[in-house]
Amino acid sequence: MSTFTSEPGAKLAGRYRLEDRVNAASGWAAWKAIDETLARAVTVLTFVPGFPRIAEVVTAARAASRLTDSRLSQVFDVEDGEDERAYIVMEWVAGDSLDDLLAGGPLDPGYATALIAEASRALAGAHAAGLAHLCLTPDSLRYTQGGGVKITGLGIDAALAGITADDAELADTQGLGRLLYATLTGHWAGLENTSLPPAPMAEGQPRSPRQVRAGVPAAIDAVTCEALMQRPRRGKPPVTTPALLAQALAEVAPPTMPPPPAAPDGFAANRTMTGPEPPPGHWPPPGPATVPRGRHGQQPAAPGKRAVTTSAVIAIVVVVLLAAIGVGGWLLSTRHNNTPTPRQTGSSSPTGPAATGLQPVSAEGFDPLTPSDTGHENSQYASRAIDGNPNTDWYTQYYDSPTFGSLKSGSGLILDMGKPVQLKTLQVLFGTACCTRVQIMIGNTNTSSPSVLSSFTTVARSSAASGNVTFHVTSKAEARYVLIWFTKLAPMSGRNSGHYQAQIYNVVARGTG
């Protein structure tokens, strides 16, 4: 099989024109492309030379292509690369990911139940056909503009990451439980890296949704805990498959659906809908139409005529309200009562200027624990991590074990921001091999010595980083240097099997300063 790295404008099979790279990791890239034969947008996966799991990904894509459930994103074309370059063509899903929708906080329990019940039914059908997802995250689940649920990456995401399971139905049931937990609490109860804060823990288990957020019905809480943590419900059969989870959620769903939750401020004025009203039983649109951040990067379609009609009706209602209660009182009430709650990781988010892009002026490999090592963790390649090109990478030297061959406790990449800054988020594109253990640290010197390392402050961390990870920083401290510090390495693939290293393809910093 031959594989390749493409650029915008490249055309595959004489019909699929690559336009925008929407995601990339070690060995593959996802593109928004145009199928010129059918004049429609599609998602295309391409692969770099030597990607070790291309056969597994192609097999998963071909299996997924046999399913016709509209709740599962479709696979249109697969080329294994025997005669030309390998690629996979999939449906371009327009809509908001669950990750986007949770930006305004947890969903109403009724909508959360309806959403995950629909997703459970879809995956139950996939399992009946012998297929599993195994890699469910908030980016895997989308609300489409037609008013329905769409699951992306069935089988393919797991193949890309090399994930398998002994009990696929149980694995997907627990994955659905994590999604339900996220919709109810706004927290993520898994090891995968998402933009959501981690679930509060007690005795090694996530706290139940009712312990995290008031107002979650006891029956929904019980089903969530059984699916996620396999806690038994009194007098009920175990929930070990997506089909059983769908049945359990149907039993506890509220008899009537509550009104849709309001979009967060700053989005409501821009929210438009296209197409017909959602059919009965479909999940209503609860959040803002933001640009999604999924693995395959689907983006909302342009608004149509219905959006204009909806906007006109809203405008009339607003005018009537303003006339009744007074412009001044309405504005004051809006300012004090409708301010959205920001997404938090740990402590409360700091107030102050809005975060903007921060461009590091330089980057270096950072190896303070072995100053005699002239390799300096490949500093000569460090600039690749901040050049904005996800196809170039910096990587550590390789070692004989995940713990640096017992030579030291860690090493990393240090970014010079040029001046003291207050970091708000750090988006890092790691290699796809699972998993590295990493800390984000800040300090005011880049001198490479053991004593200097102790002067850095840890502001974020991940115990299982791979792929694209966004670290949220709540610390108000300002510092000039940002250190990405590894304490456990991921395995290398291919001919380097048995060796370990860390990789960084791209870093995007946001904050103030």
Coordinates of C-alpha atoms in Angstrom, one line a residue:
M1 CA 0.0 0.0 0.0
S2 CA 1.3 3.5 -0.8
T3 CA 0.4 6.4 1.4
F4 CA 1.0 10.1 1.1
T5 CA 0.7 13.6 2.5
S6 CA -1.3 16.0 0.4
E7 CA -1.7 19.8 0.2
P8 CA -4.7 22.0 -0.5
G9 CA -5.8 21.8 -4.1
A10 CA -4.7 18.2 -4.6
K11 CA -7.2 16.0 -6.4
L12 CA -7.8 12.3 -5.7
A13 CA -9.3 9.8 -8.2
G14 CA -9.9 12.8 -10.5
R15 CA -12.8 14.0 -8.4
Y16 CA -12.0 14.7 -4.7
R17 CA -10.4 18.1 -4.4
L18 CA -8.8 18.7 -1.0
E19 CA -9.6 22.2 0.4
D20 CA -8.9 22.7 4.1
R21 CA -7.1 20.5 6.5
V22 CA -9.4 20.2 9.5
N23 CA -7.4 17.9 11.7
A24 CA -4.2 16.0 11.7
A25 CA -2.1 13.7 13.9
S26 CA 0.9 11.4 13.6
G27 CA 0.3 9.5 10.4
W28 CA -3.0 10.9 9.1
A29 CA -4.9 14.0 8.2
A30 CA -8.6 14.9 7.8
W31 CA -9.7 17.3 5.1
K32 CA -12.7 19.1 4.0
A33 CA -12.9 18.3 0.3
I34 CA -15.2 18.7 -2.7
D35 CA -16.5 15.7 -4.6
E36 CA -16.6 17.4 -8.1
T37 CA -18.5 14.6 -9.7
L38 CA -21.5 15.0 -7.3
A39 CA -20.9 18.7 -6.3
R40 CA -20.9 18.1 -2.6
A41 CA -18.7 18.5 0.4
V42 CA -17.0 15.4 1.8
T43 CA -14.5 14.5 4.5
V44 CA -11.3 12.8 3.2
L45 CA -8.7 10.9 5.3
T46 CA -5.2 10.7 3.9
F47 CA -2.2 9.0 5.3
V48 CA 1.6 9.6 5.5
P49 CA 4.1 7.0 4.3
G50 CA 4.6 4.2 6.8
F51 CA 1.4 4.7 8.8
P52 CA 1.3 1.4 10.6
R53 CA -2.5 0.9 10.9
I54 CA -3.6 1.7 7.3
A55 CA -4.9 -1.9 6.8
E56 CA -7.0 -1.7 10.0
V57 CA -8.4 1.7 9.1
V58 CA -9.3 0.6 5.5
T59 CA -11.0 -2.6 6.9
A60 CA -13.0 -0.5 9.4
A61 CA -14.1 1.9 6.8
R62 CA -15.2 -0.8 4.4
A63 CA -17.2 -2.4 7.2
A64 CA -18.8 0.9 8.1
S65 CA -19.7 1.6 4.5
R66 CA -22.2 -1.3 4.6
L67 CA -24.4 0.5 7.2
T68 CA -27.2 2.7 6.0
D69 CA -28.5 4.1 9.3
S70 CA -28.8 7.9 8.9
R71 CA -27.7 8.4 12.5
L72 CA -24.2 7.0 11.6
S73 CA -21.9 9.1 9.3
Q74 CA -21.6 7.4 6.0
V75 CA -18.5 6.1 4.2
F76 CA -18.6 6.8 0.5
D77 CA -15.3 5.6 -1.0
V78 CA -12.2 3.6 0.1
E79 CA -8.9 3.3 -1.7
D80 CA -6.4 0.9 -0.1
G81 CA -3.5 2.2 -2.1
E82 CA -2.6 -0.9 -4.0
D83 CA -2.6 1.0 -7.3
E84 CA -2.6 4.6 -6.1
R85 CA -2.6 6.6 -2.9
A86 CA -4.7 5.4 0.0
Y87 CA -7.6 7.5 1.2
I88 CA -11.1 7.3 2.7
V89 CA -14.0 9.5 1.7
M90 CA -16.8 10.1 4.2
E91 CA -19.9 12.2 4.8
W92 CA -19.3 15.8 5.7
V93 CA -21.5 16.3 8.7
A94 CA -22.8 19.8 9.2
G95 CA -23.8 20.5 12.8
D96 CA -22.6 21.1 16.4
S97 CA -20.7 18.5 18.3
L98 CA -21.6 17.6 21.8
D99 CA -18.4 19.4 22.8
D100 CA -19.7 22.6 21.2
L101 CA -23.1 22.3 22.8
L102 CA -21.7 21.8 26.3
A103 CA -19.7 25.1 26.0
G104 CA -22.7 26.8 27.6
G105 CA -22.9 24.3 30.4
P106 CA -24.7 21.0 31.0
L107 CA -27.9 20.2 29.1
D108 CA -31.4 19.7 30.6
P109 CA -31.7 16.1 31.9
G110 CA -34.6 15.5 29.6
Y111 CA -32.6 16.4 26.5
A112 CA -29.6 14.6 27.7
T113 CA -31.6 11.4 28.1
A114 CA -33.3 11.8 24.7
L115 CA -29.9 12.4 23.0
I116 CA -28.1 9.5 24.4
A117 CA -31.1 7.2 24.0
E118 CA -31.0 8.0 20.3
A119 CA -27.3 7.4 20.1
S120 CA -27.7 4.1 22.0
R121 CA -30.3 2.9 19.5
A122 CA -28.0 3.8 16.6
L123 CA -25.0 1.9 18.1
A124 CA -27.3 -1.1 19.0
G125 CA -28.0 -1.4 15.3
A126 CA -24.3 -1.2 14.5
H127 CA -23.5 -3.9 17.0
A128 CA -26.2 -6.1 15.5
A129 CA -24.3 -5.8 12.2
G130 CA -21.0 -6.7 14.0
L131 CA -19.5 -3.2 14.2
A132 CA -18.5 -1.2 17.2
H133 CA -17.2 2.4 17.8
L134 CA -14.8 1.9 20.8
C135 CA -13.7 5.6 20.7
L136 CA -16.7 7.7 21.8
T137 CA -15.9 11.2 22.9
P138 CA -18.0 14.5 22.9
D139 CA -16.6 15.1 19.4
S140 CA -18.1 11.8 18.1
L141 CA -21.7 12.9 18.7
R142 CA -23.3 15.7 16.6
Y143 CA -26.7 17.4 16.4
T144 CA -27.4 17.9 12.7
Q145 CA -29.2 20.9 11.2
G146 CA -32.0 18.5 10.1
G147 CA -32.9 17.9 13.8
G148 CA -31.3 14.5 14.4
V149 CA -28.3 12.8 16.0
K150 CA -25.2 11.8 14.1
I151 CA -22.4 9.6 15.3
T152 CA -19.1 10.0 13.5
G153 CA -16.0 7.8 13.3
L154 CA -17.7 4.3 13.8
G155 CA -14.8 1.9 13.9
I156 CA -12.5 4.2 12.0
D157 CA -11.5 6.4 15.0
A158 CA -10.6 3.3 17.0
A159 CA -8.5 1.9 14.1
L160 CA -6.7 5.2 13.7
A161 CA -5.7 5.1 17.4
G162 CA -5.1 1.4 17.6
I163 CA -7.9 0.8 20.2
T164 CA -9.4 -2.6 20.6
A165 CA -11.7 -4.2 23.3
D166 CA -12.4 -7.7 24.5
D167 CA -16.1 -6.9 25.0
A168 CA -17.0 -4.3 22.4
E169 CA -20.7 -4.0 23.5
L170 CA -19.7 -3.3 27.1
A171 CA -17.0 -0.8 26.0
D172 CA -19.5 1.2 23.9
T173 CA -22.1 1.0 26.7
Q174 CA -19.6 2.6 29.0
G175 CA -18.6 5.1 26.3
L176 CA -22.3 6.1 26.0
G177 CA -22.4 6.4 29.8
R178 CA -19.5 8.8 29.7
L179 CA -21.4 10.9 27.1
L180 CA -24.5 10.9 29.2
Y181 CA -22.5 11.9 32.3
A182 CA -21.0 14.8 30.2
T183 CA -24.4 16.0 29.1
L184 CA -25.7 16.0 32.7
T185 CA -22.7 17.5 34.5
G186 CA -20.5 19.2 31.9
H187 CA -17.6 17.0 33.1
W188 CA -15.7 14.1 31.4
A189 CA -15.5 10.8 33.2
G190 CA -12.9 9.1 31.0
L191 CA -9.2 9.1 30.3
E192 CA -9.6 10.6 26.8
N193 CA -8.5 14.2 26.5
T194 CA -11.4 16.5 25.8
S195 CA -12.1 20.2 26.4
L196 CA -14.3 19.3 29.3
P197 CA -13.0 19.4 32.9
P198 CA -12.4 16.0 34.5
A199 CA -15.2 14.4 36.6
P200 CA -14.9 14.9 40.4
M201 CA -13.7 11.6 41.9
A202 CA -14.4 9.8 45.1
E203 CA -12.6 6.5 46.1
G204 CA -11.4 6.0 42.5
Q205 CA -14.8 6.4 40.9
P206 CA -16.5 9.5 39.3
R207 CA -19.0 11.1 41.7
S208 CA -22.6 10.5 40.5
P209 CA -24.3 13.2 38.4
R210 CA -26.6 14.1 41.3
Q211 CA -23.5 14.8 43.4
V212 CA -22.0 17.1 40.8
R213 CA -25.1 18.9 39.6
A214 CA -28.4 19.6 41.4
G215 CA -31.6 18.7 39.7
V216 CA -30.6 15.5 38.0
P217 CA -33.5 13.0 38.5
A218 CA -32.6 10.0 40.6
A219 CA -33.8 7.5 38.0
I220 CA -31.6 9.1 35.3
D221 CA -28.7 9.3 37.8
A222 CA -29.0 5.5 38.5
V223 CA -29.0 4.5 34.8
T224 CA -25.9 6.8 34.2
C225 CA -24.0 5.1 37.0
E226 CA -24.9 1.6 35.9
A227 CA -23.8 2.3 32.3
L228 CA -20.6 4.1 33.2
M229 CA -19.5 2.3 36.4
Q230 CA -21.7 -0.9 36.0
R231 CA -23.4 -0.2 39.3
P232 CA -26.5 -2.5 39.6
R233 CA -30.0 -1.0 39.8
R234 CA -32.4 -2.7 42.3
G235 CA -34.6 -5.2 40.5
K236 CA -33.3 -4.3 37.0
P237 CA -31.1 -6.3 34.6
P238 CA -27.5 -5.2 34.1
V239 CA -27.0 -2.5 31.5
T240 CA -24.2 -4.0 29.4
T241 CA -25.1 -3.3 25.8
P242 CA -26.2 -0.2 23.9
A243 CA -29.6 -1.8 23.3
L244 CA -30.2 -2.4 27.0
L245 CA -29.1 1.2 27.7
A246 CA -31.6 2.6 25.1
Q247 CA -34.3 0.5 26.8
A248 CA -33.3 1.7 30.3
L249 CA -33.2 5.4 29.2
A250 CA -36.7 5.0 27.6
E251 CA -38.0 3.9 31.0
V252 CA -36.7 6.9 32.8
A253 CA -37.2 9.6 30.2
P254 CA -39.6 12.4 31.2
P255 CA -43.1 12.1 29.7
T256 CA -42.9 15.5 28.1
M257 CA -39.9 17.3 26.8
P258 CA -39.0 20.6 28.5
P259 CA -38.4 23.8 26.4
P260 CA -34.9 23.9 24.8
P261 CA -32.2 25.5 26.9
A262 CA -31.1 28.9 25.8
A263 CA -28.0 29.5 23.8
P264 CA -25.2 31.2 25.7
D265 CA -24.9 35.0 25.4
G266 CA -22.8 36.0 22.5
F267 CA -24.2 33.2 20.3
A268 CA -28.0 33.7 20.5
A269 CA -28.0 36.6 18.2
N270 CA -26.1 34.7 15.6
R271 CA -27.9 31.4 15.8
T272 CA -29.7 30.5 12.6
M273 CA -31.5 27.3 11.6
T274 CA -32.0 25.9 8.1
G275 CA -34.2 23.2 6.7
P276 CA -37.4 21.7 8.1
E277 CA -38.5 21.7 11.8
P278 CA -37.0 18.7 13.7
P279 CA -39.4 15.7 13.4
P280 CA -41.2 14.5 16.5
G281 CA -38.9 12.6 18.9
H282 CA -35.7 14.2 17.6
W283 CA -33.4 16.1 19.9
P284 CA -34.1 19.9 19.6
P285 CA -31.3 22.3 19.1
P286 CA -30.1 23.3 22.6
G287 CA -26.9 25.3 21.9
P288 CA -25.0 27.7 19.7
A289 CA -24.0 26.9 16.2
T290 CA -20.3 27.2 16.7
V291 CA -17.5 25.8 14.4
P292 CA -17.1 22.2 15.6
R293 CA -13.8 20.8 16.8
G294 CA -14.2 17.1 15.9
R295 CA -11.7 14.7 14.5
H296 CA -13.1 15.0 11.0
G297 CA -13.9 18.8 11.4
Q298 CA -17.5 19.2 10.1
Q299 CA -18.7 22.8 9.8
P300 CA -22.3 24.2 9.7
A301 CA -23.8 25.0 6.4
A302 CA -24.8 28.5 5.4
P303 CA -28.2 29.7 6.6
G304 CA -31.2 29.6 4.2
K305 CA -34.5 31.3 3.9
R306 CA -36.0 29.8 7.0
A307 CA -33.3 31.6 9.1
V308 CA -34.5 34.9 7.7
T309 CA -38.2 34.1 8.7
T310 CA -37.1 33.0 12.2
S311 CA -35.0 36.1 12.7
A312 CA -38.0 38.3 11.7
V313 CA -40.3 36.6 14.2
I314 CA -37.7 37.0 16.9
A315 CA -37.2 40.6 16.1
I316 CA -41.0 41.3 16.4
V317 CA -41.1 39.6 19.8
V318 CA -38.1 41.5 21.1
V319 CA -39.7 44.8 20.0
V320 CA -42.9 44.0 21.9
L321 CA -40.9 43.1 25.0
L322 CA -38.9 46.2 24.9
A323 CA -42.0 48.3 24.6
A324 CA -43.6 46.6 27.5
I325 CA -40.7 46.8 30.1
G326 CA -38.5 49.6 28.8
V327 CA -35.2 49.4 27.0
G328 CA -33.2 50.4 30.0
G329 CA -34.7 47.9 32.4
W330 CA -34.4 45.1 29.9
L331 CA -30.7 45.8 29.3
L332 CA -30.0 46.0 33.0
S333 CA -31.8 42.7 33.6
T334 CA -29.9 41.1 30.7
R335 CA -26.5 42.3 32.0
H336 CA -27.1 41.0 35.5
N337 CA -29.2 37.9 35.1
N338 CA -28.2 36.3 31.7
T339 CA -24.4 36.3 31.8
P340 CA -23.3 32.8 30.8
T341 CA -21.3 30.7 33.2
P342 CA -17.9 30.1 31.7
R343 CA -16.5 26.6 31.3
Q344 CA -14.2 25.9 34.1
T345 CA -11.4 23.5 34.8
G346 CA -10.6 23.4 38.5
S347 CA -11.1 26.8 40.1
S348 CA -13.2 29.7 38.8
S349 CA -12.0 31.3 35.5
P350 CA -10.2 34.6 35.9
T351 CA -11.8 37.8 34.8
G352 CA -10.0 40.3 32.7
P353 CA -9.2 40.9 29.0
A354 CA -10.3 38.3 26.4
A355 CA -7.8 35.7 25.4
T356 CA -6.0 36.3 22.1
G357 CA -3.4 34.2 20.2
L358 CA 0.1 34.2 21.7
Q359 CA 2.9 33.4 19.3
P360 CA 6.1 32.0 20.9
V361 CA 9.3 33.6 19.7
S362 CA 11.3 30.4 20.0
A363 CA 11.3 26.9 21.3
E364 CA 13.9 24.5 22.6
G365 CA 14.2 21.0 23.8
F366 CA 14.5 21.1 27.6
D367 CA 16.6 18.5 29.4
P368 CA 17.6 20.0 32.8
L369 CA 18.0 16.7 34.6
T370 CA 20.8 15.4 32.3
P371 CA 22.8 18.6 31.4
S372 CA 25.7 16.5 30.2
D373 CA 23.6 15.1 27.4
T374 CA 24.6 17.0 24.3
G375 CA 21.4 15.9 22.5
H376 CA 19.3 18.5 24.4
E377 CA 16.2 16.6 23.4
N378 CA 16.5 17.5 19.7
S379 CA 16.5 21.3 20.1
Q380 CA 17.4 21.5 16.4
Y381 CA 13.8 20.4 15.6
A382 CA 12.0 22.4 18.2
S383 CA 10.9 25.2 15.9
R384 CA 8.7 22.7 14.0
A385 CA 6.3 22.6 17.0
I386 CA 5.5 26.3 16.6
D387 CA 5.7 26.8 12.8
G388 CA 1.9 26.3 12.3
N389 CA 2.4 23.2 10.1
P390 CA 0.8 20.1 11.5
N391 CA 2.9 17.9 9.2
T392 CA 6.2 18.8 10.8
D393 CA 7.1 17.7 14.3
W394 CA 9.5 18.0 17.2
Y395 CA 10.3 14.8 19.1
T396 CA 12.4 13.7 22.1
Q397 CA 15.2 11.3 21.8
Y398 CA 14.1 7.7 22.0
Y399 CA 14.4 5.6 25.1
D400 CA 14.2 1.9 26.0
S401 CA 11.2 2.4 28.4
P402 CA 8.3 4.8 28.9
T403 CA 10.1 6.2 31.9
F404 CA 13.1 7.5 29.9
G405 CA 15.1 4.2 30.4
S406 CA 15.3 5.0 34.1
L407 CA 17.9 7.7 33.2
K408 CA 15.7 10.6 34.5
S409 CA 12.2 11.5 35.6
G410 CA 11.3 13.7 32.6
S411 CA 12.1 16.1 29.8
G412 CA 10.2 18.5 27.6
L413 CA 9.8 21.4 25.2
I414 CA 10.1 24.9 26.4
L415 CA 8.5 27.9 24.7
D416 CA 9.8 31.5 25.0
M417 CA 6.8 33.8 24.7
G418 CA 9.1 36.8 24.5
K419 CA 7.5 38.5 27.5
P420 CA 5.4 37.6 30.6
V421 CA 1.9 36.4 29.6
Q422 CA -1.1 35.0 31.3
L423 CA -1.8 31.7 29.7
K424 CA -5.5 30.7 29.2
T425 CA -5.4 27.7 26.9
L426 CA -2.6 25.6 25.3
Q427 CA -3.7 23.4 22.3
V428 CA -1.0 20.7 21.6
L429 CA -1.1 18.3 18.7
F430 CA 0.8 15.2 20.1
G431 CA 1.5 12.0 18.2
T432 CA -1.4 9.5 18.0
A433 CA 0.4 6.7 19.9
C434 CA -1.2 6.3 23.4
C435 CA -0.2 7.6 25.7
T436 CA 2.1 10.3 27.1
R437 CA 1.9 11.7 30.6
V438 CA 2.5 15.4 30.5
Q439 CA 2.3 18.6 32.6
I440 CA 2.0 22.2 31.4
M441 CA 4.3 24.4 33.5
I442 CA 5.1 28.1 33.6
G443 CA 8.2 29.9 34.8
N444 CA 10.5 32.9 34.2
T445 CA 13.8 31.3 33.1
N446 CA 14.9 28.7 30.5
T447 CA 18.2 27.9 32.2
S448 CA 18.7 24.1 32.0
S449 CA 19.4 22.9 35.5
P450 CA 17.6 20.7 38.0
S451 CA 17.2 23.6 40.5
V452 CA 15.4 25.7 37.8
L453 CA 12.9 23.0 37.1
S454 CA 11.6 23.3 40.7
S455 CA 10.9 27.0 40.2
F456 CA 8.2 26.2 37.5
T457 CA 4.5 26.0 38.5
T458 CA 2.2 23.3 37.0
V459 CA -1.0 24.8 35.7
A460 CA -2.5 21.8 33.7
R461 CA -1.8 18.2 33.2
S462 CA -2.9 15.0 31.4
S463 CA -2.2 11.4 32.3
A464 CA -3.0 10.0 28.9
A465 CA -2.3 12.6 26.2
S466 CA -2.4 11.7 22.5
G467 CA -3.7 13.5 19.4
N468 CA -5.1 17.0 19.7
V469 CA -5.4 18.1 23.3
T470 CA -6.5 21.5 24.7
F471 CA -5.3 22.4 28.2
H472 CA -7.3 24.9 30.1
V473 CA -5.4 27.1 32.5
T474 CA -7.2 28.9 35.4
S475 CA -4.0 30.3 37.1
K476 CA -3.7 34.1 37.0
A477 CA 0.1 34.0 37.2
E478 CA 2.1 35.6 34.5
A479 CA 5.3 34.0 33.2
R480 CA 7.6 34.3 30.1
Y481 CA 8.2 30.6 29.6
V482 CA 5.8 27.7 29.0
L483 CA 7.1 24.2 29.5
I484 CA 5.5 21.1 28.1
W485 CA 7.0 18.5 30.5
F486 CA 6.8 14.8 29.8
T487 CA 7.0 12.2 32.6
K488 CA 6.0 9.2 30.6
L489 CA 6.6 8.5 26.9
A490 CA 4.5 6.8 24.2
P491 CA 5.7 3.8 22.2
M492 CA 7.3 4.3 18.8
S493 CA 5.8 2.3 15.9
G494 CA 7.1 0.3 13.0
R495 CA 10.8 -0.7 13.0
N496 CA 11.4 1.3 16.2
S497 CA 9.0 -1.0 18.2
G498 CA 10.3 -1.4 21.7
H499 CA 11.5 2.2 21.9
Y500 CA 9.6 5.2 23.4
Q501 CA 9.5 9.0 22.7
A502 CA 7.2 12.0 22.8
Q503 CA 6.1 14.0 19.7
I504 CA 4.6 17.5 19.2
Y505 CA 3.3 18.5 15.8
N506 CA 1.8 21.9 16.7
V507 CA 1.3 24.2 19.6
V508 CA -1.3 27.1 19.8
A509 CA -1.3 29.3 22.8
R510 CA -4.0 31.7 23.9
G511 CA -4.0 34.2 26.7
T512 CA -3.2 37.8 27.6
G513 CA 0.0 39.8 27.7

